[in-house]
XYZ file of C-alpha atoms in Angstrom:
603
model
C 25.223 -96.955 24.586
C 26.893 -93.569 24.186
C 28.771 -92.493 27.298
C 29.659 -89.001 28.464
C 33.129 -87.853 27.482
C 34.621 -84.755 29.067
C 38.010 -83.480 30.151
C 38.222 -81.164 33.157
C 34.482 -80.491 32.985
C 32.225 -82.874 34.894
C 30.426 -83.491 38.181
C 31.217 -86.335 40.597
C 28.950 -87.031 43.545
C 29.814 -89.276 46.488
C 26.956 -90.886 48.426
C 28.201 -91.987 51.854
C 27.079 -92.557 55.444
C 27.705 -89.806 57.979
C 30.414 -90.642 60.484
C 32.249 -93.011 58.129
C 35.193 -90.675 57.589
C 34.233 -90.135 53.967
C 34.291 -86.317 54.059
C 38.047 -86.210 54.660
C 38.726 -88.645 51.819
C 36.419 -86.783 49.436
C 38.076 -83.446 50.254
C 41.436 -85.099 49.586
C 40.149 -86.158 46.173
C 39.078 -82.571 45.412
C 42.366 -81.051 46.547
C 44.383 -83.500 44.416
C 42.584 -82.269 41.292
C 43.172 -78.683 42.408
C 46.892 -79.441 42.748
C 46.826 -80.474 39.091
C 45.845 -76.918 38.189
C 42.160 -77.630 37.535
C 39.548 -75.579 39.435
C 37.084 -77.534 41.563
C 33.981 -76.554 43.479
C 33.087 -79.070 46.216
C 30.003 -79.072 48.437
C 29.463 -81.248 51.468
C 25.779 -82.036 52.062
C 25.534 -83.625 55.487
C 22.833 -84.422 58.084
C 22.498 -82.787 61.475
C 23.078 -85.966 63.481
C 26.524 -87.305 64.398
C 26.494 -90.491 62.347
C 24.365 -93.033 60.531
C 22.303 -90.853 58.202
C 23.069 -90.256 54.508
C 25.635 -87.682 53.481
C 26.728 -86.509 50.033
C 29.773 -84.756 48.672
C 29.256 -83.157 45.276
C 32.275 -81.929 43.385
C 32.370 -80.010 40.146
C 35.542 -80.211 38.074
C 35.508 -77.027 36.041
C 38.407 -75.789 33.942
C 36.214 -72.886 32.836
C 36.056 -71.801 36.458
C 32.301 -72.104 37.106
C 32.136 -72.444 40.879
C 28.383 -72.785 41.327
C 26.471 -76.045 41.169
C 25.718 -77.013 37.600
C 22.938 -79.520 38.220
C 23.082 -83.190 37.235
C 25.726 -85.834 38.034
C 28.144 -87.403 35.546
C 29.616 -89.963 37.941
C 27.988 -91.261 41.125
C 30.180 -92.979 43.695
C 27.423 -94.903 45.464
C 28.564 -96.104 48.891
C 25.231 -95.982 50.744
C 22.602 -98.724 50.203
C 19.983 -96.548 51.968
C 19.972 -93.964 49.181
C 20.860 -96.222 46.253
C 17.691 -95.780 44.194
C 17.605 -91.983 44.518
C 21.334 -91.717 43.815
C 21.074 -93.804 40.635
C 18.281 -91.543 39.336
C 20.539 -88.484 39.542
C 23.084 -89.790 37.016
C 22.932 -88.155 33.595
C 22.210 -90.526 30.659
C 25.565 -91.872 29.504
C 27.063 -91.220 32.934
C 28.924 -93.563 35.268
C 28.172 -95.475 38.448
C 31.053 -96.571 40.692
C 30.006 -98.869 43.554
C 31.120 -101.513 46.039
C 30.467 -104.820 44.254
C 31.342 -107.096 47.178
C 27.677 -108.091 47.342
C 25.889 -108.748 44.084
C 22.971 -106.503 43.142
C 19.930 -107.511 41.048
C 19.800 -106.148 37.503
C 16.687 -104.137 38.418
C 18.869 -101.914 40.626
C 20.807 -100.561 37.648
C 20.015 -98.482 34.584
C 20.584 -99.438 30.959
C 21.745 -95.951 29.969
C 24.699 -95.658 32.363
C 28.001 -97.445 32.621
C 28.537 -99.454 35.797
C 31.965 -99.891 37.413
C 32.070 -102.314 40.313
C 34.930 -102.788 42.753
C 34.806 -105.181 45.775
C 35.873 -102.545 48.302
C 34.593 -104.328 51.412
C 36.251 -107.569 50.325
C 39.581 -105.791 49.801
C 39.347 -104.091 53.195
C 38.452 -107.315 54.994
C 41.470 -109.028 53.447
C 43.937 -106.345 54.575
C 42.556 -104.948 57.858
C 41.363 -106.626 61.047
C 40.114 -103.577 62.953
C 36.471 -102.668 62.027
C 37.163 -98.923 62.207
C 40.192 -99.251 59.919
C 38.107 -101.210 57.445
C 35.575 -98.399 57.374
C 38.059 -95.536 57.137
C 40.447 -97.054 54.630
C 37.656 -98.115 52.288
C 37.280 -94.401 51.495
C 40.999 -94.038 50.746
C 40.960 -97.170 48.581
C 38.202 -95.797 46.357
C 40.086 -92.493 46.074
C 43.047 -94.504 44.747
C 40.900 -96.359 42.240
C 39.176 -93.194 41.027
C 42.572 -91.535 40.602
C 43.543 -94.170 38.059
C 40.151 -94.167 36.314
C 40.024 -90.381 35.961
C 43.712 -89.717 35.316
C 44.475 -87.998 38.620
C 48.137 -88.260 39.593
C 48.289 -90.440 42.763
C 51.480 -88.638 43.742
C 49.410 -85.498 44.350
C 47.322 -87.435 46.864
C 50.445 -88.798 48.533
C 51.841 -85.273 48.844
C 48.645 -84.247 50.599
C 49.035 -87.178 52.988
C 52.612 -86.084 53.697
C 51.417 -82.590 54.605
C 48.481 -83.819 56.666
C 50.397 -86.439 58.666
C 53.725 -84.692 59.062
C 55.400 -86.181 62.119
C 52.857 -89.021 62.276
C 54.655 -91.622 60.218
C 52.396 -94.533 61.196
C 49.275 -92.739 59.937
C 51.100 -91.581 56.830
C 52.245 -95.038 55.798
C 48.850 -96.622 56.513
C 47.003 -94.096 54.323
C 49.538 -94.378 51.513
C 49.197 -98.166 51.627
C 45.390 -97.930 51.314
C 45.698 -95.482 48.426
C 48.044 -97.820 46.578
C 45.707 -100.768 47.152
C 43.036 -98.867 45.257
C 45.422 -97.769 42.507
C 46.783 -101.286 41.992
C 43.325 -102.854 41.822
C 42.140 -100.302 39.256
C 45.206 -100.849 37.059
C 44.769 -104.631 37.112
C 40.985 -105.022 37.003
C 39.443 -101.743 35.787
C 41.614 -101.174 32.753
C 38.787 -100.284 30.348
C 38.990 -96.481 29.897
C 36.118 -94.183 30.812
C 35.205 -90.871 29.201
C 35.784 -88.547 32.165
C 39.350 -87.335 32.515
C 41.422 -84.898 34.527
C 44.292 -83.331 32.611
C 46.925 -81.052 34.118
C 46.216 -77.393 33.538
C 47.095 -73.972 34.928
C 43.649 -72.463 35.439
C 43.766 -72.063 39.219
C 46.178 -69.126 39.088
C 46.848 -67.347 42.367
C 43.423 -68.117 43.840
C 43.208 -69.652 47.289
C 41.017 -72.517 48.510
C 39.271 -71.631 51.758
C 35.903 -71.779 53.507
C 33.859 -68.669 54.246
C 33.682 -69.143 58.014
C 37.474 -69.164 58.346
C 37.606 -66.108 56.108
C 35.020 -64.268 58.225
C 36.898 -65.078 61.430
C 40.124 -63.758 59.944
C 38.309 -60.687 58.637
C 37.014 -59.902 62.120
C 40.564 -60.172 63.449
C 41.987 -57.842 60.787
C 39.022 -55.540 61.279
C 40.134 -54.916 64.837
C 37.617 -56.947 66.844
C 38.686 -57.179 70.493
C 35.594 -58.858 71.982
C 33.690 -61.891 70.726
C 30.806 -63.411 72.669
C 28.939 -66.359 71.196
C 26.936 -69.497 71.720
C 27.639 -72.542 69.504
C 25.147 -73.074 66.690
C 25.426 -74.761 63.299
C 26.647 -73.543 60.859
C 28.353 -70.520 62.456
C 30.482 -72.153 65.161
C 33.637 -72.360 63.063
C 33.622 -68.566 62.547
C 34.504 -68.098 66.207
C 36.779 -71.137 66.252
C 38.749 -69.552 63.403
C 38.819 -66.176 65.177
C 40.072 -67.909 68.313
C 42.748 -69.803 66.399
C 44.016 -66.685 64.636
C 43.907 -64.736 67.923
C 46.242 -67.257 69.562
C 48.701 -66.561 66.773
C 48.349 -62.807 66.348
C 46.679 -61.364 69.450
C 48.878 -62.571 72.315
C 51.417 -60.149 73.772
C 54.796 -61.782 73.061
C 56.379 -60.306 76.182
C 53.714 -61.116 78.770
C 51.633 -63.824 77.122
C 48.519 -61.737 77.774
C 45.594 -62.132 75.385
C 44.664 -58.960 73.539
C 41.147 -60.208 72.861
C 38.287 -61.483 75.003
C 36.427 -64.496 73.624
C 33.507 -65.648 75.767
C 31.286 -68.664 75.160
C 28.050 -67.510 76.787
C 25.309 -69.678 78.255
C 22.932 -68.814 75.412
C 22.425 -66.464 72.450
C 20.690 -63.828 74.561
C 23.650 -63.593 76.921
C 26.126 -63.470 74.052
C 24.467 -60.523 72.311
C 24.108 -58.758 75.671
C 27.862 -59.017 76.166
C 28.500 -57.714 72.658
C 26.195 -54.739 73.219
C 27.929 -53.957 76.517
C 31.364 -54.196 74.926
C 30.325 -52.008 71.995
C 28.954 -49.362 74.372
C 32.264 -49.451 76.262
C 34.320 -48.733 73.133
C 35.388 -52.222 72.065
C 34.963 -53.557 68.575
C 32.660 -56.460 69.372
C 30.940 -59.150 67.324
C 29.049 -62.397 67.571
C 28.482 -65.209 65.082
C 25.172 -67.027 64.951
C 22.433 -68.360 62.678
C 18.709 -67.729 62.263
C 17.496 -69.266 65.548
C 20.128 -67.241 67.399
C 19.003 -64.019 65.733
C 15.437 -64.776 66.815
C 16.566 -64.877 70.449
C 18.741 -61.774 70.111
C 16.160 -59.375 68.706
C 15.414 -57.442 71.909
C 19.074 -56.588 72.444
C 19.423 -55.784 68.728
C 16.591 -53.293 69.124
C 18.343 -51.766 72.133
C 21.594 -51.383 70.154
C 19.662 -49.743 67.297
C 17.759 -47.273 69.494
C 20.602 -46.539 71.937
C 22.966 -46.370 68.922
C 25.596 -48.837 70.032
C 27.952 -50.323 67.398
C 27.807 -54.132 67.150
C 28.525 -56.642 64.384
C 26.575 -59.882 63.858
C 27.836 -62.525 61.430
C 24.769 -64.566 60.464
C 25.610 -67.850 58.739
C 22.123 -68.639 57.468
C 20.595 -72.104 57.411
C 17.211 -73.639 56.649
C 14.350 -72.408 58.839
C 11.967 -71.625 60.436
C 12.440 -72.894 63.997
C 15.117 -75.611 64.016
C 14.405 -76.117 60.319
C 17.258 -77.848 58.511
C 20.362 -77.066 60.603
C 22.837 -78.406 58.051
C 21.200 -77.130 54.881
C 21.669 -73.747 53.258
C 19.173 -70.951 52.622
C 18.980 -67.175 52.295
C 15.971 -66.978 54.561
C 16.900 -64.465 57.289
C 16.852 -61.231 55.285
C 13.597 -59.809 56.615
C 14.272 -61.099 60.139
C 17.601 -59.244 60.209
C 16.740 -56.143 58.169
C 13.895 -55.224 60.527
C 14.942 -57.109 63.663
C 13.183 -56.095 66.893
C 9.757 -54.606 67.526
C 8.889 -51.074 66.498
C 10.348 -49.301 63.479
C 13.881 -50.574 62.918
C 16.157 -50.869 59.903
C 19.548 -52.526 60.023
C 22.521 -52.560 57.684
C 23.059 -55.923 55.932
C 26.104 -56.965 53.893
C 25.871 -59.844 51.371
C 29.240 -61.510 50.609
C 29.406 -63.814 47.575
C 32.489 -65.865 48.476
C 35.200 -66.280 51.151
C 37.117 -63.230 49.872
C 34.108 -61.033 50.526
C 33.476 -62.822 53.842
C 36.922 -61.563 54.834
C 36.425 -58.073 53.408
C 32.883 -57.534 54.679
C 33.529 -58.887 58.190
C 36.333 -56.351 58.561
C 34.300 -53.591 56.935
C 31.267 -54.317 59.127
C 33.236 -53.332 62.228
C 34.082 -49.986 60.619
C 30.494 -49.427 59.499
C 29.088 -50.299 62.918
C 31.225 -47.630 64.577
C 30.807 -45.082 61.797
C 27.018 -45.461 61.894
C 26.711 -46.348 65.628
C 24.332 -49.192 64.837
C 24.115 -52.988 64.424
C 25.575 -54.325 61.169
C 24.882 -57.844 59.878
C 27.168 -59.887 57.631
C 24.703 -62.194 55.859
C 26.632 -65.254 54.784
C 25.185 -68.801 54.696
C 26.100 -72.461 55.065
C 27.034 -72.872 51.393
C 29.707 -70.182 51.606
C 30.541 -70.704 55.256
C 31.210 -74.432 55.479
C 32.363 -75.321 51.958
C 35.764 -74.717 50.420
C 35.713 -72.258 47.543
C 38.316 -70.865 45.180
C 38.578 -67.094 45.524
C 40.970 -64.200 45.110
C 43.704 -63.957 47.757
C 42.860 -61.780 50.738
C 44.365 -58.298 50.708
C 44.976 -55.851 53.536
C 46.564 -52.420 53.703
C 48.769 -52.308 56.792
C 48.506 -48.516 56.738
C 44.734 -48.679 57.150
C 43.275 -46.756 60.075
C 40.116 -48.063 61.694
C 37.096 -45.776 61.321
C 35.906 -45.139 64.890
C 33.298 -42.635 63.745
C 32.285 -39.569 65.742
C 33.934 -40.100 69.126
C 34.418 -36.952 71.198
C 37.775 -36.781 72.969
C 38.672 -35.418 76.386
C 40.297 -32.446 74.674
C 37.088 -31.685 72.769
C 35.095 -31.782 75.985
C 37.651 -29.727 77.874
C 37.458 -27.089 75.149
C 33.735 -26.778 75.811
C 32.482 -28.471 72.648
C 28.710 -28.965 72.805
C 27.837 -32.609 73.474
C 24.357 -33.911 72.746
C 24.481 -37.695 72.610
C 21.505 -37.939 70.251
C 21.886 -34.650 68.410
C 22.436 -34.479 64.644
C 25.241 -32.006 64.091
C 25.890 -32.099 60.336
C 22.888 -33.598 58.562
C 23.977 -37.233 58.257
C 21.881 -38.303 61.260
C 24.906 -39.529 63.210
C 25.518 -37.869 66.618
C 28.732 -37.653 68.593
C 29.360 -40.256 71.278
C 31.739 -40.463 74.196
C 33.341 -43.523 75.704
C 33.171 -44.296 79.438
C 35.946 -42.591 81.410
C 36.828 -40.083 78.699
C 36.494 -37.066 81.014
C 35.961 -36.870 84.800
C 33.068 -34.386 84.653
C 31.976 -33.873 81.047
C 30.523 -35.994 78.279
C 28.538 -38.337 80.492
C 24.994 -39.351 79.555
C 22.396 -41.927 80.476
C 22.155 -44.710 77.881
C 18.492 -45.262 77.199
C 16.291 -47.755 75.437
C 13.472 -45.288 76.027
C 12.558 -42.089 74.264
C 14.723 -39.044 75.025
C 15.657 -35.622 73.765
C 18.859 -34.837 71.809
C 20.792 -34.521 75.085
C 19.765 -38.018 76.255
C 17.281 -36.741 78.834
C 14.163 -38.891 79.210
C 11.286 -37.407 77.248
C 7.856 -38.578 76.138
C 7.250 -35.478 74.034
C 6.106 -36.380 70.564
C 8.422 -33.836 69.011
C 11.484 -35.420 70.668
C 10.452 -38.935 69.644
C 9.788 -37.906 66.035
C 13.108 -36.030 65.891
C 14.969 -39.130 67.029
C 13.152 -41.562 64.701
C 13.588 -39.313 61.672
C 17.263 -38.825 62.531
C 17.705 -42.604 62.574
C 16.130 -42.746 59.115
C 18.501 -40.025 57.936
C 21.409 -42.082 59.235
C 20.114 -45.116 57.342
C 19.837 -43.011 54.187
C 23.434 -41.871 54.667
C 24.496 -45.525 54.997
C 23.652 -45.988 51.294
C 26.727 -43.954 50.430
C 29.230 -46.045 52.404
C 28.040 -49.673 52.186
C 29.361 -51.917 49.353
C 27.828 -50.804 46.057
C 25.956 -53.219 43.761
C 27.848 -54.654 40.795
C 26.349 -54.527 37.305
C 27.002 -57.207 34.681
C 25.617 -55.772 31.457
C 24.736 -58.094 28.590
C 26.676 -57.678 25.349
C 23.402 -57.081 23.495
C 20.510 -54.845 24.499
C 18.460 -56.729 27.082
C 14.741 -56.432 27.797
C 15.156 -58.413 30.987
C 17.180 -57.914 34.127
C 18.087 -60.140 37.062
C 18.897 -59.236 40.664
C 20.699 -61.636 42.969
C 22.993 -61.693 45.989
C 25.306 -63.745 48.183
C 25.930 -67.427 47.508
C 23.612 -67.398 44.474
C 26.373 -65.546 42.629
C 28.506 -68.349 41.110
C 25.508 -70.238 39.696
C 24.000 -66.964 38.487
C 27.187 -65.970 36.651
C 27.057 -69.190 34.650
C 23.308 -68.969 34.044
C 23.626 -65.487 32.532
C 26.267 -66.724 30.059
C 24.151 -69.773 29.175
C 21.051 -67.637 28.578
C 23.019 -65.267 26.328
C 24.373 -68.195 24.310
C 20.771 -69.340 23.837
C 19.696 -65.964 22.486
C 18.301 -64.508 25.719
C 20.547 -61.660 26.863
C 19.901 -60.640 30.461
C 21.449 -57.753 32.364
C 22.375 -58.788 35.897
C 23.040 -56.829 39.057
C 24.490 -58.309 42.242
C 23.138 -56.572 45.331
C 25.803 -56.384 48.026
C 24.149 -54.427 50.811
C 21.005 -53.093 52.433
C 20.085 -50.204 52.413
C 19.787 -50.568 48.661
C 21.624 -48.104 46.467
C 19.486 -45.881 44.247
C 21.137 -47.588 41.268
C 19.171 -50.742 42.129
C 15.922 -48.830 41.632
C 17.280 -47.377 38.385
C 18.186 -50.885 37.194
C 14.645 -52.118 37.813
C 13.133 -49.116 36.037
C 15.333 -49.718 32.975
C 13.968 -53.218 32.265
C 10.649 -54.603 31.116
C 10.823 -57.277 33.778
C 13.353 -58.124 36.456
C 13.912 -61.615 37.845
C 14.821 -61.688 41.540
C 16.803 -64.867 42.168
C 17.111 -66.029 45.778
C 17.175 -69.094 47.991
C 14.068 -68.845 50.164
C 10.367 -69.582 49.794
C 8.837 -66.132 50.155
C 11.070 -63.977 47.950
C 12.422 -61.930 50.819
C 14.724 -59.689 48.781
C 11.840 -59.029 46.401
C 9.586 -58.064 49.314
C 12.231 -55.678 50.645
C 12.658 -54.066 47.214
C 8.914 -53.497 46.976
C 8.840 -52.140 50.522
C 11.805 -49.805 50.184
C 11.231 -48.477 46.652
C 7.422 -48.709 46.363
C 7.766 -50.776 43.196
C 4.817 -52.512 41.556
C 5.334 -56.164 42.623
C 4.231 -57.358 39.174
C 7.478 -55.955 37.710
C 9.614 -58.267 39.868
C 9.433 -61.940 38.942
C 10.574 -64.278 41.754
C 12.936 -67.168 40.961
C 13.007 -69.166 44.180
C 15.030 -72.218 45.235
C 14.681 -73.434 48.818
C 15.150 -77.200 49.174
C 18.257 -76.672 51.296
C 20.805 -77.510 48.618
C 22.736 -74.736 46.842
C 20.991 -73.347 43.781
C 22.181 -74.613 40.377
C 22.851 -72.845 37.098
C 20.447 -75.193 35.333
C 17.659 -74.308 37.768
C 18.120 -70.581 37.148
C 18.245 -70.851 33.354
C 15.242 -73.185 33.316
C 13.151 -70.942 35.567
C 13.931 -67.750 33.622
C 13.212 -69.426 30.271
C 9.936 -70.785 31.614
C 8.811 -67.359 32.844
C 9.666 -65.715 29.514
C 7.919 -68.411 27.461
C 4.773 -68.205 29.612
C 4.430 -64.464 29.138
C 5.366 -64.600 25.468
């Protein structure tokens, strides 16, 4: 049997039971490889209950730097009898199975085309630990030690990580190091036959940082000047606010008085949280909330009020599987239409699509500027894959000289000088009126904030001409937004391409690899990453320049495709959907296979 051989380029998948402490051990394994200078891309696939159900941790070792899922598994670390059969099927021919061999398994449970490596993990744990919880937890550390020896990972890198994690907790440090060494020693003595997958020290990580998107978004909101956050806990967005709260304790407390310079409120539900954000935005604060699809569904009436009354708010939507409760701990890009046109009546909202934690940081900060500049709700459309998984990305950057863009805010001096103030009056053709903040002037600049129709001076009006003026002005403002939202990024093929591909958000790393693979196979494809809605005119030009354009996204109904057809009036037949929506992150192999299949069918 020919086995897979690869150095710094393979996929390991851990099959565990939720609540067993495996996630921490598996992350430790990933970080040890990263410390050896080899890029990794881990993904934790976990259930929505607390414990007992299956959980997986898939990690790609990738010296070439491909950070999307590849597809396929080269080594399966099978620790869950419940999912054994399905896990074994995932292994590539010539791949490896590592399992707990304490109990013998019938031959029918294995495959002839993979190499099996058994280690009596439970037996080792029972011999060294009396406490049931210790046996469970340290079994994970023991297999990390064994895999370190098998794959050539330096155990000292793992021990350094323990030292950092348990600084000041010597008892925990020594216990974890002991478990690690148990695994290393067993592998050296009993698993000496070499395997074909190896980790070799490299220097391909560079200055990139390893961080999750939710932490990055929370930090971005802080740097972006947010002073109010109201929220209700919901998977997978909760850690956005937890990060914002943690950073606020460090950077937003007055050192002299100990007074908090931010207000963070956990509301009784999503409706209350968005109401607080709208109120804070109206009052002049930079305010945001973090939520997911079900939360957006509950917030839509207040979102409509903010749109029509023109109140700046920011909503960070960490998307998950829907509809309804859907799959709370699985990823999708399925809220685009719900957010782009949220609320009843004619509404259009600004959406930003970050591809990685760096852009989660950048776009969360930028969204606060855009919300005030445009006086409207702005959504940051991240998802579980970016939000809750660690990803290598460029270091965050911030210009300390940056001034926040507060937009058109009329001052007391302007009012005192007799400057004309019409709260809903377009003054220069961009559709954006002047606003005043409460208390700016004792007698001037006041207005009644309405969710009903009004004239340019905020007086209630049911005249058709006033309503049409207001609705067309809002459209003009949306058109102006095209010029200030993040522009799409074009990746042109080296050879002339008949086909194009549009994609966005967390699809990006798998798409980058797929485009290279297609080109190597003789199918050059131009690619454009969409980073915002409203769509730039260059997106329409890109579509017009190609015979056919593949729209790659992670939802069932091709929501980006539908929006492109709606906004540009494009013939739907020119946009070929490539859709992945089983809740796991899209893979490069899926994209290349789907595009090839579409081309072959039409050929």
